[in-house]
Amino acid sequence: MSDVPTLPVTFRPGRTRAVLLTAAVALFAVITAIALLLEKLGPGERLSFIFTAALLAGVLALLARVKVVADESGVTVVNIAGKRHLDWAEIVQVNLRPGDPWVFLNLTDGTSLPALGIQPGIAKQQAIADARALRSLVESHGPGDLP
């Protein structure tokens, strides 16, 4: 088993997050500037441009919020539209197979939960290291350690 990280620990796709948040700010600024610079637009049209820019930036911000937080009580998975807390005993296996877009957690109820906070997109080696760290935490806190 590899080294077990000290709890609490947060896993998130740092480079991907930076790209998404930068794109959100740039997109909002460019569309808002266009709305303000186009002389033929009325106030309602300008407002609709700015509203659309805010909506698109908000979607990118939602994509950037993904993370996996491990603490003494278990693992909290924050995905795009939801958040779920799992006790350590609920997690059977941590999977990141070649070609997977993110980590999958196999659970005791037979289901699998995607954990988008660990994804190999831009930073493959970091994702592999994070998956191994989470796997070692699951193995050290799993059902075998319960009273």
PDB file of C-alpha atoms in Angstrom:
ATOM      1  CA  MET A   1       0.000   0.000   0.000  1.00  0.00           C
ATOM      2  CA  SER A   2       1.338   3.487  -0.831  1.00  0.00           C
ATOM      3  CA  ASP A   3       1.703   6.319   1.652  1.00  0.00           C
ATOM      4  CA  VAL A   4      -1.591   7.329   3.209  1.00  0.00           C
ATOM      5  CA  PRO A   5      -2.210  11.111   3.105  1.00  0.00           C
ATOM      6  CA  THR A   6      -3.007  13.016   6.276  1.00  0.00           C
ATOM      7  CA  LEU A   7      -6.699  13.851   6.659  1.00  0.00           C
ATOM      8  CA  PRO A   8      -8.455  16.038   5.751  1.00  0.00           C
ATOM      9  CA  VAL A   9      -7.406  16.118   2.097  1.00  0.00           C
ATOM     10  CA  THR A  10      -9.102  17.684  -0.921  1.00  0.00           C
ATOM     11  CA  PHE A  11      -8.629  16.401  -4.446  1.00  0.00           C
ATOM     12  CA  ARG A  12      -9.581  18.696  -7.307  1.00  0.00           C
ATOM     13  CA  PRO A  13      -8.433  19.080 -10.912  1.00  0.00           C
ATOM     14  CA  GLY A  14      -6.329  22.208 -10.413  1.00  0.00           C
ATOM     15  CA  ARG A  15      -5.292  22.919 -13.991  1.00  0.00           C
ATOM     16  CA  THR A  16      -8.724  22.179 -15.394  1.00  0.00           C
ATOM     17  CA  ARG A  17     -10.276  24.396 -12.729  1.00  0.00           C
ATOM     18  CA  ALA A  18      -7.913  27.260 -13.554  1.00  0.00           C
ATOM     19  CA  VAL A  19      -8.724  26.964 -17.265  1.00  0.00           C
ATOM     20  CA  LEU A  20     -12.488  26.874 -16.625  1.00  0.00           C
ATOM     21  CA  LEU A  21     -12.505  29.838 -14.232  1.00  0.00           C
ATOM     22  CA  THR A  22     -10.257  31.891 -16.518  1.00  0.00           C
ATOM     23  CA  ALA A  23     -12.516  31.094 -19.459  1.00  0.00           C
ATOM     24  CA  ALA A  24     -15.586  32.065 -17.412  1.00  0.00           C
ATOM     25  CA  VAL A  25     -14.140  35.470 -16.528  1.00  0.00           C
ATOM     26  CA  ALA A  26     -12.902  36.098 -20.079  1.00  0.00           C
ATOM     27  CA  LEU A  27     -16.206  35.022 -21.630  1.00  0.00           C
ATOM     28  CA  PHE A  28     -18.198  37.259 -19.308  1.00  0.00           C
ATOM     29  CA  ALA A  29     -15.888  40.236 -19.917  1.00  0.00           C
ATOM     30  CA  VAL A  30     -15.882  39.865 -23.718  1.00  0.00           C
ATOM     31  CA  ILE A  31     -19.636  39.395 -24.099  1.00  0.00           C
ATOM     32  CA  THR A  32     -20.358  42.250 -21.685  1.00  0.00           C
ATOM     33  CA  ALA A  33     -17.926  44.525 -23.537  1.00  0.00           C
ATOM     34  CA  ILE A  34     -19.573  43.649 -26.848  1.00  0.00           C
ATOM     35  CA  ALA A  35     -22.996  44.392 -25.379  1.00  0.00           C
ATOM     36  CA  LEU A  36     -21.829  47.787 -24.154  1.00  0.00           C
ATOM     37  CA  LEU A  37     -19.930  48.715 -27.335  1.00  0.00           C
ATOM     38  CA  LEU A  38     -22.627  47.857 -29.878  1.00  0.00           C
ATOM     39  CA  GLU A  39     -24.414  51.160 -30.378  1.00  0.00           C
ATOM     40  CA  LYS A  40     -27.516  49.757 -32.069  1.00  0.00           C
ATOM     41  CA  LEU A  41     -28.527  47.622 -29.065  1.00  0.00           C
ATOM     42  CA  GLY A  42     -31.284  48.803 -26.801  1.00  0.00           C
ATOM     43  CA  PRO A  43     -31.156  48.477 -22.994  1.00  0.00           C
ATOM     44  CA  GLY A  44     -33.118  45.199 -23.045  1.00  0.00           C
ATOM     45  CA  GLU A  45     -30.830  43.676 -25.639  1.00  0.00           C
ATOM     46  CA  ARG A  46     -27.742  44.771 -23.700  1.00  0.00           C
ATOM     47  CA  LEU A  47     -29.207  43.216 -20.583  1.00  0.00           C
ATOM     48  CA  SER A  48     -29.942  39.958 -22.428  1.00  0.00           C
ATOM     49  CA  PHE A  49     -26.305  39.833 -23.640  1.00  0.00           C
ATOM     50  CA  ILE A  50     -25.046  40.352 -20.091  1.00  0.00           C
ATOM     51  CA  PHE A  51     -27.517  37.822 -18.684  1.00  0.00           C
ATOM     52  CA  THR A  52     -26.395  35.243 -21.261  1.00  0.00           C
ATOM     53  CA  ALA A  53     -22.746  35.942 -20.410  1.00  0.00           C
ATOM     54  CA  ALA A  54     -23.487  35.460 -16.709  1.00  0.00           C
ATOM     55  CA  LEU A  55     -25.345  32.227 -17.429  1.00  0.00           C
ATOM     56  CA  LEU A  56     -22.471  30.810 -19.503  1.00  0.00           C
ATOM     57  CA  ALA A  57     -19.907  31.876 -16.887  1.00  0.00           C
ATOM     58  CA  GLY A  58     -22.056  30.232 -14.227  1.00  0.00           C
ATOM     59  CA  VAL A  59     -22.069  26.946 -16.135  1.00  0.00           C
ATOM     60  CA  LEU A  60     -18.268  27.049 -16.370  1.00  0.00           C
ATOM     61  CA  ALA A  61     -18.077  27.826 -12.639  1.00  0.00           C
ATOM     62  CA  LEU A  62     -20.263  24.767 -11.918  1.00  0.00           C
ATOM     63  CA  LEU A  63     -17.899  22.631 -13.986  1.00  0.00           C
ATOM     64  CA  ALA A  64     -14.977  24.036 -11.960  1.00  0.00           C
ATOM     65  CA  ARG A  65     -16.466  23.266  -8.525  1.00  0.00           C
ATOM     66  CA  VAL A  66     -15.919  19.513  -8.657  1.00  0.00           C
ATOM     67  CA  LYS A  67     -13.841  17.999  -5.856  1.00  0.00           C
ATOM     68  CA  VAL A  68     -13.413  15.003  -3.581  1.00  0.00           C
ATOM     69  CA  VAL A  69     -12.890  15.703   0.118  1.00  0.00           C
ATOM     70  CA  ALA A  70     -11.697  12.949   2.434  1.00  0.00           C
ATOM     71  CA  ASP A  71     -11.885  13.443   6.197  1.00  0.00           C
ATOM     72  CA  GLU A  72     -12.228  11.285   9.300  1.00  0.00           C
ATOM     73  CA  SER A  73     -15.954  10.708   8.690  1.00  0.00           C
ATOM     74  CA  GLY A  74     -15.613   9.595   5.072  1.00  0.00           C
ATOM     75  CA  VAL A  75     -15.523  11.006   1.564  1.00  0.00           C
ATOM     76  CA  THR A  76     -17.602  13.850   0.173  1.00  0.00           C
ATOM     77  CA  VAL A  77     -17.933  13.884  -3.604  1.00  0.00           C
ATOM     78  CA  VAL A  78     -18.928  17.224  -5.130  1.00  0.00           C
ATOM     79  CA  ASN A  79     -19.874  16.834  -8.779  1.00  0.00           C
ATOM     80  CA  ILE A  80     -21.367  19.333 -11.212  1.00  0.00           C
ATOM     81  CA  ALA A  81     -24.928  19.311  -9.929  1.00  0.00           C
ATOM     82  CA  GLY A  82     -24.733  17.445  -6.645  1.00  0.00           C
ATOM     83  CA  LYS A  83     -22.902  16.561  -3.483  1.00  0.00           C
ATOM     84  CA  ARG A  84     -22.820  13.210  -1.711  1.00  0.00           C
ATOM     85  CA  HIS A  85     -21.166  12.137   1.523  1.00  0.00           C
ATOM     86  CA  LEU A  86     -20.061   8.516   1.843  1.00  0.00           C
ATOM     87  CA  ASP A  87     -18.908   6.758   4.979  1.00  0.00           C
ATOM     88  CA  TRP A  88     -15.587   4.980   4.516  1.00  0.00           C
ATOM     89  CA  ALA A  89     -17.326   1.611   4.814  1.00  0.00           C
ATOM     90  CA  GLU A  90     -19.573   2.399   1.824  1.00  0.00           C
ATOM     91  CA  ILE A  91     -16.636   2.537  -0.609  1.00  0.00           C
ATOM     92  CA  VAL A  92     -15.507  -0.847  -1.906  1.00  0.00           C
ATOM     93  CA  GLN A  93     -13.052   0.233  -4.594  1.00  0.00           C
ATOM     94  CA  VAL A  94     -11.491   3.305  -6.247  1.00  0.00           C
ATOM     95  CA  ASN A  95     -11.124   2.893 -10.027  1.00  0.00           C
ATOM     96  CA  LEU A  96      -9.268   4.966 -12.595  1.00  0.00           C
ATOM     97  CA  ARG A  97      -8.771   2.738 -15.620  1.00  0.00           C
ATOM     98  CA  PRO A  98      -7.002   3.830 -18.815  1.00  0.00           C
ATOM     99  CA  GLY A  99      -9.452   5.878 -20.853  1.00  0.00           C
ATOM    100  CA  ASP A 100     -11.729   6.725 -17.898  1.00  0.00           C
ATOM    101  CA  PRO A 101     -12.673  10.427 -17.844  1.00  0.00           C
ATOM    102  CA  TRP A 102     -12.561  10.472 -14.016  1.00  0.00           C
ATOM    103  CA  VAL A 103     -12.409   8.225 -10.961  1.00  0.00           C
ATOM    104  CA  PHE A 104     -15.304   5.883 -10.211  1.00  0.00           C
ATOM    105  CA  LEU A 105     -16.088   4.736  -6.674  1.00  0.00           C
ATOM    106  CA  ASN A 106     -17.626   1.265  -6.438  1.00  0.00           C
ATOM    107  CA  LEU A 107     -20.033   1.205  -3.506  1.00  0.00           C
ATOM    108  CA  THR A 108     -21.342  -1.493  -1.194  1.00  0.00           C
ATOM    109  CA  ASP A 109     -24.858  -1.166  -2.651  1.00  0.00           C
ATOM    110  CA  GLY A 110     -23.533  -2.361  -6.027  1.00  0.00           C
ATOM    111  CA  THR A 111     -23.582   1.049  -7.685  1.00  0.00           C
ATOM    112  CA  SER A 112     -20.735   3.167  -8.955  1.00  0.00           C
ATOM    113  CA  LEU A 113     -20.346   6.885  -8.217  1.00  0.00           C
ATOM    114  CA  PRO A 114     -18.330   9.105 -10.552  1.00  0.00           C
ATOM    115  CA  ALA A 115     -15.919  11.373  -8.668  1.00  0.00           C
ATOM    116  CA  LEU A 116     -15.197  14.191 -11.107  1.00  0.00           C
ATOM    117  CA  GLY A 117     -12.741  15.800  -8.687  1.00  0.00           C
ATOM    118  CA  ILE A 118     -10.074  13.365  -9.869  1.00  0.00           C
ATOM    119  CA  GLN A 119      -9.833  13.472 -13.660  1.00  0.00           C
ATOM    120  CA  PRO A 120      -6.864  12.841 -15.924  1.00  0.00           C
ATOM    121  CA  GLY A 121      -7.822  15.361 -18.615  1.00  0.00           C
ATOM    122  CA  ILE A 122      -5.074  18.001 -18.452  1.00  0.00           C
ATOM    123  CA  ALA A 123      -2.977  16.583 -15.587  1.00  0.00           C
ATOM    124  CA  LYS A 124      -2.882  12.811 -16.055  1.00  0.00           C
ATOM    125  CA  GLN A 125      -0.013  12.079 -13.638  1.00  0.00           C
ATOM    126  CA  GLN A 126      -1.621  14.176 -10.886  1.00  0.00           C
ATOM    127  CA  ALA A 127      -4.923  12.332 -11.359  1.00  0.00           C
ATOM    128  CA  ILE A 128      -3.161   8.970 -11.109  1.00  0.00           C
ATOM    129  CA  ALA A 129      -1.376  10.076  -7.913  1.00  0.00           C
ATOM    130  CA  ASP A 130      -4.652  11.400  -6.451  1.00  0.00           C
ATOM    131  CA  ALA A 131      -6.494   8.173  -7.324  1.00  0.00           C
ATOM    132  CA  ARG A 132      -3.751   6.136  -5.635  1.00  0.00           C
ATOM    133  CA  ALA A 133      -3.889   8.378  -2.552  1.00  0.00           C
ATOM    134  CA  LEU A 134      -7.685   8.026  -2.320  1.00  0.00           C
ATOM    135  CA  ARG A 135      -7.380   4.264  -2.837  1.00  0.00           C
ATOM    136  CA  SER A 136      -4.878   4.022   0.023  1.00  0.00           C
ATOM    137  CA  LEU A 137      -7.198   6.056   2.252  1.00  0.00           C
ATOM    138  CA  VAL A 138     -10.125   3.769   1.414  1.00  0.00           C
ATOM    139  CA  GLU A 139      -7.996   0.693   2.132  1.00  0.00           C
ATOM    140  CA  SER A 140      -6.818   2.108   5.461  1.00  0.00           C
ATOM    141  CA  HIS A 141     -10.283   3.309   6.581  1.00  0.00           C
ATOM    142  CA  GLY A 142     -12.411   0.634   4.912  1.00  0.00           C
ATOM    143  CA  PRO A 143     -14.738  -1.980   6.398  1.00  0.00           C
ATOM    144  CA  GLY A 144     -11.844  -4.029   7.762  1.00  0.00           C
ATOM    145  CA  ASP A 145     -11.141  -1.323  10.334  1.00  0.00           C
ATOM    146  CA  LEU A 146     -14.677  -1.136  11.690  1.00  0.00           C
ATOM    147  CA  PRO A 147     -15.352  -2.440  15.211  1.00  0.00           C
TER     148      PRO A 147
END
